[in-house]
Short mmCIF file of C-alpha atoms and ligand atoms in Angstrom, two decimals:
data_model
loop_
_atom_site.label_atom_id
_atom_site.label_comp_id
_atom_site.label_asym_id
_atom_site.label_seq_id
_atom_site.Cartn_x
_atom_site.Cartn_y
_atom_site.Cartn_z
CA MET G 1 105.23 90.52 64.76
CA ILE G 2 107.67 89.57 67.51
CA TRP G 3 107.97 85.78 67.32
CA ASN G 4 109.54 85.24 70.73
CA PRO G 5 108.98 88.32 72.92
CA GLY G 6 110.55 86.55 75.91
CA ALA G 7 113.88 86.39 74.06
CA GLU G 8 113.69 89.45 71.84
CA THR G 9 112.70 92.05 74.43
CA LEU G 10 114.89 90.98 77.37
CA ARG G 11 116.32 93.64 79.65
CA ARG G 12 120.03 94.10 79.00
CA SER G 13 121.04 92.87 82.43
CA GLU G 14 119.00 89.68 81.97
CA LEU G 15 120.35 89.17 78.48
CA GLU G 16 123.94 89.62 79.60
CA SER G 17 123.67 87.11 82.43
CA LEU G 18 122.14 84.61 80.01
CA GLN G 19 124.95 85.28 77.52
CA LEU G 20 127.60 84.77 80.19
CA GLU G 21 126.08 81.52 81.39
CA ARG G 22 125.86 80.21 77.81
CA LEU G 23 129.34 81.43 76.95
CA ARG G 24 130.85 79.58 79.87
CA ALA G 25 129.01 76.37 78.97
CA THR G 26 130.24 76.69 75.36
CA LEU G 27 133.83 77.26 76.50
CA ARG G 28 133.67 74.18 78.74
CA ARG G 29 132.29 72.13 75.88
CA ALA G 30 135.04 73.40 73.58
CA ALA G 31 137.83 72.63 76.04
CA GLU G 32 136.46 69.14 76.73
CA ARG G 33 135.65 68.09 73.18
CA VAL G 34 137.64 69.99 70.56
CA PRO G 35 141.46 69.65 70.53
CA PHE G 36 141.78 72.85 68.48
CA TYR G 37 140.08 74.91 71.20
CA ARG G 38 141.87 73.08 74.01
CA ASP G 39 145.21 74.02 72.44
CA ALA G 40 144.12 77.56 71.61
CA PHE G 41 142.94 78.19 75.21
CA ALA G 42 146.18 76.75 76.59
CA GLY G 43 148.17 78.95 74.18
CA ALA G 44 146.28 82.01 75.44
CA ARG G 45 146.77 80.89 79.07
CA MET G 46 143.07 80.90 79.85
CA THR G 47 140.56 78.35 81.04
CA PRO G 48 136.75 78.39 80.77
CA GLU G 49 136.62 78.94 84.54
CA SER G 50 138.75 82.07 84.27
CA ILE G 51 136.06 83.82 82.18
CA ARG G 52 133.94 85.42 84.91
CA SER G 53 132.28 88.28 83.05
CA LEU G 54 131.61 89.37 79.49
CA ALA G 55 134.47 91.84 79.93
CA ASP G 56 136.81 88.84 80.10
CA LEU G 57 135.83 87.92 76.56
CA GLU G 58 138.91 89.68 75.25
CA ARG G 59 141.12 87.04 76.80
CA ILE G 60 139.67 84.34 74.58
CA PRO G 61 141.60 83.76 71.33
CA PHE G 62 139.95 84.32 67.94
CA THR G 63 138.82 81.61 65.54
CA LEU G 64 139.58 82.33 61.89
CA LYS G 65 138.24 81.04 58.60
CA ALA G 66 141.65 79.42 58.06
CA HIS G 67 141.08 77.29 61.18
CA PHE G 68 137.91 75.89 59.60
CA ARG G 69 139.79 75.15 56.38
CA GLU G 70 142.72 73.50 58.16
CA SER G 71 140.39 71.17 60.04
CA TYR G 72 138.52 70.09 56.87
CA PRO G 73 136.14 68.34 56.91
CA PHE G 74 135.08 67.50 60.49
CA GLY G 75 138.08 68.43 62.69
CA LEU G 76 136.29 71.21 64.60
CA PHE G 77 133.16 69.19 65.37
CA ALA G 78 132.42 68.73 69.06
CA VAL G 79 130.31 65.60 68.46
CA PRO G 80 130.93 62.39 66.50
CA VAL G 81 129.56 62.53 62.95
CA THR G 82 126.93 59.96 63.97
CA GLN G 83 125.27 62.72 66.02
CA VAL G 84 125.30 65.22 63.16
CA SER G 85 121.87 65.45 61.52
CA ARG G 86 122.86 67.70 58.64
CA ILE G 87 125.94 69.04 56.92
CA HIS G 88 126.21 72.27 54.91
CA ALA G 89 129.19 73.95 53.33
CA SER G 90 129.99 77.40 52.05
CA SER G 91 131.38 77.39 48.55
CA GLY G 92 135.13 77.86 48.67
CA THR G 93 136.11 80.19 45.85
CA ARG G 94 139.58 78.73 46.30
CA GLY G 95 140.16 75.13 47.35
CA LYS G 96 138.00 73.17 49.76
CA PRO G 97 134.70 74.53 51.11
CA THR G 98 134.08 75.35 54.77
CA VAL G 99 132.09 72.46 56.23
CA VAL G 100 129.53 72.97 59.00
CA GLY G 101 127.42 70.44 60.92
CA TYR G 102 124.22 70.57 62.97
CA THR G 103 122.86 68.26 65.66
CA LYS G 104 119.08 67.88 66.00
CA ASN G 105 119.18 70.57 68.64
CA ASP G 106 121.25 72.90 66.44
CA LEU G 107 118.62 72.56 63.72
CA GLN G 108 115.97 73.51 66.26
CA VAL G 109 117.97 76.60 67.31
CA TRP G 110 118.34 77.52 63.64
CA ARG G 111 114.56 77.18 63.06
CA GLU G 112 113.93 79.34 66.09
CA VAL G 113 116.27 82.20 65.11
CA MET G 114 115.06 82.03 61.52
CA ALA G 115 111.39 82.07 62.60
CA ARG G 116 112.14 85.20 64.65
CA SER G 117 113.88 86.75 61.65
CA LEU G 118 111.10 85.87 59.21
CA ALA G 119 108.51 87.30 61.58
CA ALA G 120 110.55 90.49 62.06
CA ALA G 121 110.73 90.88 58.29
CA GLY G 122 106.95 90.68 57.95
CA ALA G 123 106.16 86.98 57.49
CA GLU G 124 103.08 85.56 59.18
CA PRO G 125 101.82 82.00 59.50
CA GLY G 126 99.35 81.21 56.72
CA GLN G 127 101.24 83.14 54.05
CA VAL G 128 103.09 81.74 51.05
CA ILE G 129 106.86 82.20 50.63
CA GLN G 130 108.84 81.59 47.44
CA ILE G 131 112.38 80.49 48.31
CA ALA G 132 114.74 81.34 45.47
CA TYR G 133 117.98 80.90 47.39
CA GLY G 134 119.99 77.92 46.22
CA TYR G 135 119.11 74.58 47.83
CA GLY G 136 121.90 72.12 48.58
CA LEU G 137 125.09 72.62 50.52
CA PHE G 138 124.51 76.41 50.66
CA THR G 139 122.67 77.32 53.89
CA GLY G 140 120.29 79.76 52.15
CA GLY G 141 117.67 77.43 50.63
CA LEU G 142 117.22 74.88 53.40
CA GLY G 143 117.77 77.45 56.16
CA PHE G 144 114.76 79.46 55.00
CA HIS G 145 112.79 76.36 54.07
CA ASP G 146 112.93 74.60 57.40
CA ALA G 147 112.02 77.67 59.43
CA ALA G 148 109.23 78.78 57.10
CA GLU G 149 107.57 75.35 57.38
CA TYR G 150 108.12 75.36 61.14
CA MET G 151 106.40 78.71 61.60
CA GLY G 152 103.41 77.72 59.48
CA LEU G 153 104.09 79.30 56.10
CA THR G 154 103.40 77.54 52.82
CA VAL G 155 106.75 77.00 51.13
CA VAL G 156 107.44 77.15 47.39
CA PRO G 157 110.94 75.58 47.25
CA VAL G 158 111.88 76.70 43.74
CA SER G 159 115.61 77.24 44.52
CA SER G 160 117.75 79.74 42.59
CA GLY G 161 117.84 80.26 38.82
CA ASN G 162 115.17 79.73 36.16
CA THR G 163 113.91 83.30 36.17
CA LEU G 164 110.90 82.62 33.93
CA LEU G 165 109.69 79.84 36.23
CA GLN G 166 110.11 82.20 39.20
CA ILE G 167 107.89 84.73 37.46
CA MET G 168 105.25 82.17 36.57
CA LEU G 169 105.10 81.01 40.20
CA LEU G 170 104.95 84.59 41.50
CA GLN G 171 101.93 85.13 39.24
CA ASP G 172 100.17 81.82 39.84
CA PHE G 173 100.94 80.98 43.50
CA ARG G 174 100.89 84.62 44.59
CA PRO G 175 103.40 84.39 47.47
CA GLN G 176 103.54 87.34 49.87
CA GLY G 177 107.26 86.75 50.47
CA LEU G 178 110.22 86.27 48.14
CA ALA G 179 113.56 85.09 49.54
CA CYS G 180 116.71 85.35 47.38
CA THR G 181 119.88 87.36 46.95
CA PRO G 182 119.32 91.06 46.18
CA SER G 183 121.08 90.69 42.83
CA PHE G 184 118.73 87.86 41.81
CA ALA G 185 115.73 89.87 43.05
CA LEU G 186 116.75 92.71 40.74
CA HIS G 187 117.10 90.31 37.84
CA ILE G 188 113.65 88.80 38.50
CA GLY G 189 112.17 92.31 38.73
CA GLU G 190 113.77 93.48 35.49
CA THR G 191 112.65 90.34 33.68
CA LEU G 192 109.09 90.94 34.96
CA ARG G 193 109.21 94.39 33.41
CA GLU G 194 110.47 93.01 30.10
CA GLN G 195 107.57 90.56 30.12
CA GLY G 196 105.17 93.43 30.65
CA VAL G 197 104.03 92.14 34.06
CA GLU G 198 102.88 94.89 36.40
CA PRO G 199 104.60 94.09 39.76
CA SER G 200 101.84 95.61 41.89
CA LYS G 201 99.46 93.03 40.36
CA LEU G 202 101.45 90.23 42.04
CA GLY G 203 100.70 89.35 45.65
CA LEU G 204 104.23 90.21 46.85
CA ARG G 205 104.54 92.25 50.04
CA TYR G 206 108.09 91.71 51.30
CA GLY G 207 111.46 90.42 50.12
CA LEU G 208 113.98 88.64 52.35
CA PHE G 209 117.28 89.57 50.77
CA GLY G 210 120.82 88.81 51.88
CA ALA G 211 123.88 86.58 51.49
CA GLU G 212 125.82 89.36 49.72
CA PRO G 213 126.59 93.04 50.30
CA TRP G 214 124.08 95.50 48.85
CA SER G 215 123.35 99.19 49.16
CA GLU G 216 120.36 101.41 49.99
CA GLU G 217 120.36 102.44 46.33
CA LEU G 218 119.98 98.82 45.23
CA ARG G 219 117.18 98.43 47.78
CA ARG G 220 115.30 101.30 46.09
CA GLU G 221 115.80 99.76 42.63
CA ILE G 222 114.50 96.37 43.81
CA GLU G 223 111.51 97.89 45.59
CA ALA G 224 110.61 99.75 42.41
CA VAL G 225 110.78 96.74 40.08
CA LEU G 226 109.12 94.26 42.47
CA ALA G 227 106.69 96.54 44.35
CA LEU G 228 107.54 95.13 47.80
CA THR G 229 109.32 96.05 51.03
CA ALA G 230 112.91 94.80 50.87
CA VAL G 231 114.42 93.59 54.15
CA ASP G 232 118.10 92.87 54.82
CA PHE G 233 118.90 89.35 56.12
CA TYR G 234 122.35 88.42 57.43
CA GLY G 235 124.09 85.24 58.44
CA LEU G 236 127.01 82.98 57.72
CA SER G 237 127.56 79.24 57.63
CA GLU G 238 130.29 79.19 60.29
CA ILE G 239 127.87 80.63 62.85
CA ILE G 240 124.60 78.97 61.71
CA GLY G 241 123.57 80.24 58.24
CA PRO G 242 120.88 82.91 57.68
CA GLY G 243 119.19 83.93 60.94
CA VAL G 244 122.02 85.73 62.75
CA SER G 245 120.39 89.13 62.24
CA VAL G 246 117.64 90.87 60.30
CA GLU G 247 116.01 94.26 59.87
CA CYS G 248 112.57 94.70 61.38
CA ALA G 249 109.98 95.63 58.77
CA GLU G 250 108.73 98.56 60.89
CA VAL G 251 111.97 100.52 61.21
CA ARG G 252 114.60 99.00 58.87
CA ASP G 253 117.42 100.87 60.52
CA GLY G 254 119.98 98.21 61.40
CA LEU G 255 119.73 94.43 61.70
CA HIS G 256 118.62 92.98 65.06
CA ILE G 257 121.09 90.33 66.20
CA ASN G 258 119.64 87.27 67.94
CA GLU G 259 121.90 88.05 70.86
CA ASP G 260 120.81 85.26 73.17
CA HIS G 261 122.36 82.88 70.61
CA PHE G 262 125.08 84.98 68.97
CA LEU G 263 127.34 87.30 70.92
CA PRO G 264 128.67 90.17 68.77
CA GLU G 265 131.81 92.29 69.12
CA ILE G 266 133.52 94.75 66.79
CA VAL G 267 137.32 94.73 66.49
CA ASP G 268 139.94 96.64 64.53
CA SER G 269 142.36 94.97 62.15
CA ALA G 270 144.73 94.19 65.05
CA GLY G 271 141.89 92.48 66.94
CA ASN G 272 141.34 95.20 69.57
CA ARG G 273 137.74 95.66 70.67
CA LEU G 274 136.07 98.84 69.50
CA PRO G 275 133.30 100.75 71.29
CA SER G 276 129.65 100.73 70.16
CA GLY G 277 129.04 102.78 67.07
CA THR G 278 132.56 102.41 65.71
CA GLU G 279 132.96 100.65 62.41
CA GLY G 280 135.14 97.55 62.33
CA GLU G 281 135.12 93.80 61.78
CA LEU G 282 132.26 91.80 63.27
CA VAL G 283 133.31 88.98 65.60
CA LEU G 284 130.64 86.47 66.62
CA THR G 285 130.48 83.76 69.26
CA ALA G 286 127.80 81.10 68.87
CA LEU G 287 126.42 80.58 72.40
CA THR G 288 124.19 77.55 72.01
CA LYS G 289 125.69 75.35 69.31
CA GLU G 290 126.46 71.67 69.86
CA ALA G 291 128.08 70.24 66.73
CA LEU G 292 130.22 73.08 65.49
CA LEU G 293 131.43 75.63 68.01
CA ALA G 294 132.42 79.07 66.78
CA ILE G 295 134.14 81.07 69.50
CA ARG G 296 135.13 84.67 68.75
CA TYR G 297 134.91 83.94 65.04
CA ARG G 298 136.30 86.77 62.91
CA THR G 299 133.64 87.09 60.23
CA GLY G 300 135.58 89.47 57.97
CA ASP G 301 132.36 91.52 57.64
CA VAL G 302 132.57 95.26 58.25
CA THR G 303 129.80 96.90 60.30
CA SER G 304 129.10 98.73 63.58
CA LEU G 305 126.75 98.05 66.51
CA ASN G 306 123.90 100.21 67.83
CA PRO G 307 122.67 99.20 71.32
CA GLU G 308 119.74 101.69 71.38
CA PRO G 309 116.41 99.86 71.83
CA CYS G 310 114.39 99.96 68.62
CA LYS G 311 110.93 101.46 68.11
CA CYS G 312 109.74 97.99 67.07
CA GLY G 313 110.01 96.88 70.71
CA ARG G 314 113.02 94.58 70.36
CA THR G 315 115.86 95.31 72.75
CA THR G 316 118.53 93.39 70.84
CA VAL G 317 121.55 95.24 69.49
CA ARG G 318 121.39 96.28 65.84
CA MET G 319 124.24 96.01 63.36
CA ALA G 320 124.57 98.42 60.45
CA ARG G 321 124.15 97.12 56.91
CA ILE G 322 127.37 95.25 56.02
CA LYS G 323 129.72 97.51 54.09
CA GLY G 324 131.73 94.63 52.68
CA ARG G 325 134.27 92.01 53.63
CA THR G 326 137.69 93.07 54.86
CA ASP G 327 139.23 90.90 52.16
CA ASP G 328 137.07 92.51 49.43
CA MET G 329 138.33 95.99 50.16
CA LEU G 330 140.11 97.37 47.11
CA VAL G 331 143.18 99.52 47.51
CA ILE G 332 143.48 101.56 44.31
CA LYS G 333 146.20 104.20 44.12
CA GLY G 334 146.11 104.72 47.86
CA VAL G 335 142.29 104.87 48.09
CA ASN G 336 140.52 102.18 50.14
CA VAL G 337 137.10 101.37 48.80
CA TYR G 338 134.48 98.64 49.15
CA PRO G 339 132.49 97.52 46.10
CA SER G 340 129.25 98.47 47.94
CA GLN G 341 130.43 102.10 48.08
CA VAL G 342 131.03 102.12 44.33
CA GLU G 343 127.57 100.54 43.93
CA ALA G 344 125.95 103.32 45.97
CA ALA G 345 127.68 106.01 43.90
CA LEU G 346 126.82 104.40 40.55
CA LEU G 347 123.20 103.61 41.32
CA ALA G 348 122.56 107.23 42.21
CA ILE G 349 123.18 108.10 38.52
CA GLU G 350 119.82 107.95 36.76
CA ASP G 351 121.16 107.31 33.29
CA LEU G 352 122.74 104.01 34.34
CA ALA G 353 121.19 100.57 34.61
CA PRO G 354 121.64 99.12 38.14
CA HIS G 355 124.33 96.68 36.99
CA TYR G 356 128.07 97.00 37.34
CA GLN G 357 131.26 95.04 37.58
CA LEU G 358 134.65 96.12 38.86
CA VAL G 359 137.68 94.81 37.00
CA VAL G 360 140.96 94.99 38.87
CA ASP G 361 144.17 94.77 36.89
CA ARG G 362 147.14 93.64 38.95
CA THR G 363 149.25 92.66 35.98
CA ARG G 364 151.20 95.93 36.11
CA GLY G 365 153.17 97.42 38.98
CA PHE G 366 150.19 98.90 40.85
CA PRO G 367 146.56 97.72 40.79
CA SER G 368 144.24 99.75 38.60
CA LEU G 369 140.46 99.70 38.36
CA GLU G 370 137.98 99.60 35.51
CA VAL G 371 134.34 100.28 36.35
CA HIS G 372 131.97 98.58 33.92
CA VAL G 373 128.42 99.90 33.69
CA GLU G 374 125.47 99.77 31.30
CA PRO G 375 123.33 102.68 30.10
CA ALA G 376 119.74 102.87 31.37
CA GLU G 377 117.22 101.11 29.15
CA ARG G 378 115.30 104.27 28.30
CA LEU G 379 118.52 105.92 26.99
CA VAL G 380 119.13 103.01 24.64
CA GLN G 381 115.50 103.14 23.52
CA ARG G 382 115.88 106.82 22.70
CA TRP G 383 119.13 106.17 20.81
CA GLY G 384 117.57 103.29 18.88
CA ARG G 385 120.80 101.32 19.12
CA PHE G 386 123.97 101.23 21.18
CA GLU G 387 126.86 102.91 19.32
CA PRO G 388 130.22 103.12 21.12
CA SER G 389 130.93 106.34 19.19
CA ASN G 390 127.73 108.06 20.44
CA PRO G 391 128.90 111.42 21.91
CA GLU G 392 126.35 111.05 24.73
CA LEU G 393 128.38 108.07 25.96
CA ALA G 394 131.46 110.22 26.40
CA ALA G 395 129.43 112.73 28.39
CA LEU G 396 127.97 109.92 30.51
CA ARG G 397 131.45 108.52 31.21
CA GLN G 398 132.56 111.97 32.29
CA ARG G 399 129.64 112.29 34.70
CA ILE G 400 130.40 108.91 36.27
CA SER G 401 134.04 109.87 36.57
CA ASP G 402 133.17 113.16 38.27
CA ARG G 403 130.86 111.46 40.73
CA LEU G 404 133.32 108.71 41.71
CA ARG G 405 136.02 111.31 42.18
CA ALA G 406 133.77 113.53 44.29
CA MET G 407 132.26 110.77 46.43
CA LEU G 408 135.13 108.33 46.81
CA THR G 409 138.23 110.20 45.55
CA LEU G 410 138.48 107.38 43.07
CA ASN G 411 139.64 107.88 39.50
CA PRO G 412 139.04 104.64 37.64
CA GLU G 413 138.67 103.93 33.93
CA ILE G 414 134.94 103.98 33.08
CA VAL G 415 133.67 101.53 30.49
CA VAL G 416 130.06 101.80 29.33
CA ASP G 417 129.21 98.34 28.02
CA PRO G 418 126.34 97.52 25.64
CA PRO G 419 123.01 96.79 27.39
CA LYS G 420 122.64 93.40 29.09
CA THR G 421 126.27 92.38 28.76
CA ILE G 422 127.28 92.55 32.43
CA PRO G 423 126.51 89.09 33.84
CA ARG G 424 123.22 88.84 35.79
CA SER G 425 123.27 86.78 38.95
CA VAL G 426 120.92 84.12 40.28
CA GLY G 427 122.90 83.66 43.50
CA LYS G 428 125.73 85.70 44.99
CA ALA G 429 126.78 88.30 42.41
CA VAL G 430 130.41 88.51 41.35
CA ARG G 431 131.10 92.23 41.67
CA VAL G 432 134.86 92.17 41.32
CA VAL G 433 136.89 90.27 38.74
CA GLU G 434 140.64 90.16 38.31
CA LYS G 435 141.63 91.32 34.84
CA LYS G 436 143.82 88.36 34.05
CA SER G 437 141.03 85.91 34.93
CA VAL G 438 138.53 87.37 32.43
CA GLY G 439 141.00 87.90 29.61
CA VAL G 440 139.92 91.47 28.88
O1 LIG V 501 125.27 83.63 52.78
C1 LIG V 501 123.98 82.79 54.66
C2 LIG V 501 122.78 83.56 54.19
C3 LIG V 501 121.89 82.96 53.32
C4 LIG V 501 122.55 84.83 54.66
C5 LIG V 501 120.77 83.64 52.91
C6 LIG V 501 121.41 85.53 54.26
C7 LIG V 501 120.52 84.94 53.39
P1 LIG V 501 127.68 82.01 53.56
O2 LIG V 501 127.52 81.41 52.21
O3 LIG V 501 128.50 81.28 54.56
O4 LIG V 501 126.27 82.16 54.24
O5 LIG V 501 128.22 83.47 53.37
C8 LIG V 501 128.35 84.32 54.47
O6 LIG V 501 127.97 86.29 53.11
O7 LIG V 501 130.13 86.46 55.95
C9 LIG V 501 128.91 87.97 54.45
O8 LIG V 501 130.17 88.29 53.90
C10 LIG V 501 127.93 87.69 53.32
N1 LIG V 501 126.58 88.10 53.71
C11 LIG V 501 125.59 87.33 54.20
N2 LIG V 501 124.47 88.09 54.41
C12 LIG V 501 124.79 89.36 54.06
C13 LIG V 501 124.10 90.62 54.06
C14 LIG V 501 125.21 82.92 53.79
N3 LIG V 501 122.82 90.72 54.42
C15 LIG V 501 128.87 85.67 54.04
N4 LIG V 501 124.80 91.71 53.66
C16 LIG V 501 128.96 86.63 55.19
C17 LIG V 501 126.07 91.64 53.28
C18 LIG V 501 126.15 89.37 53.64
N5 LIG V 501 126.76 90.48 53.25
#
């Protein structure tokens, strides 16, 4: 279902004039109200009036995550805190979190783009949705919650964690939709199997999965253990939260960006714009925000854009599944690799469980990589018990090694851990750990 056909099927020329008008209003607002932007525009020798077409976008300076951190907590807000209806924050792995604020109108925009996204993913008014993203400062829980209520769904606000409770509610409340991170979805699905619950007996039809990178291979695993259609959901706090883009349930080939609210570009590492179809870093400009303006924000997320209209009827540009974050790229003995690429290679090996962790050791001169995996459950059942000296393990390690070398020219140490020892995730999975921090 297309929630807002007027906005989602605009002709490109109409869309671009709307984007330009909104961009110019946002630039004026930024120059008038936010000292950071006023200074940045002056430094780049541009004024809002000098931006006359979308081609002029390149003259506008970038906003970086560091700028959000430096202005902690409210320095980038364009309204006094008294006009901010809600605050969220993205968990800072180091130091202070990134704080974001919403006026009443911003919350309405968020509901609107999320309602479009939910509808694109298969949600319909009257259905039940179980929200297993974390509630609180994280934008996942409340972002889904507010929009699902707004569009007429019945919300089960269970939040993340408590896998057994999740399963009980899936059985008893029979939601059609499940919203959580893909890694938590897998964990719920595997726990269902352990409990002997047949997933097709649940009422689930679709899963709304995002907030972390995942691969097509993981999608297949999740669809098998939960018996649903898994849809990729993308967003980030600095821009709004979830609701920036989503796959349509019909085609699932790229995520439709809500372009009348978020203007996308792709740039290379030096910040030069790249043509459609080329992979690079996603840069987003929020076109309709009031409290927190994000102008040419460098997301750090690696993707490409496809402007071809989609068979689903939407005309909005589609972004490819996120490959990873620029700062998560590993450089191991001259090979550049994203964790999601290792995931895709590992999950294609049938004798492995769909769990892995990458351990990077930087304590010696050059970084080295250990790939931790677990054997598939049915192998362990056949063996009776997990024995590190089992010769089949050596053969399995060799197969993994061969595959990683062939697919990614990567030659890491392979460690097959005992079953169920790699940490399971209820929120964003930790795929990469630094060796010194885990003491292995
Ligand atoms: O994760 C918002 C969200 C909540 C999106 C629920 C989807 C579902 P942050 O905590 O600010 O916000 O983290 C944003 O997470 O820059 C990406 O690196 C990553 N990310 C989000 N969605 C996806 C996705 C939320 N579908 C950061 N695929 C972003 C890959 C994703 N990475």
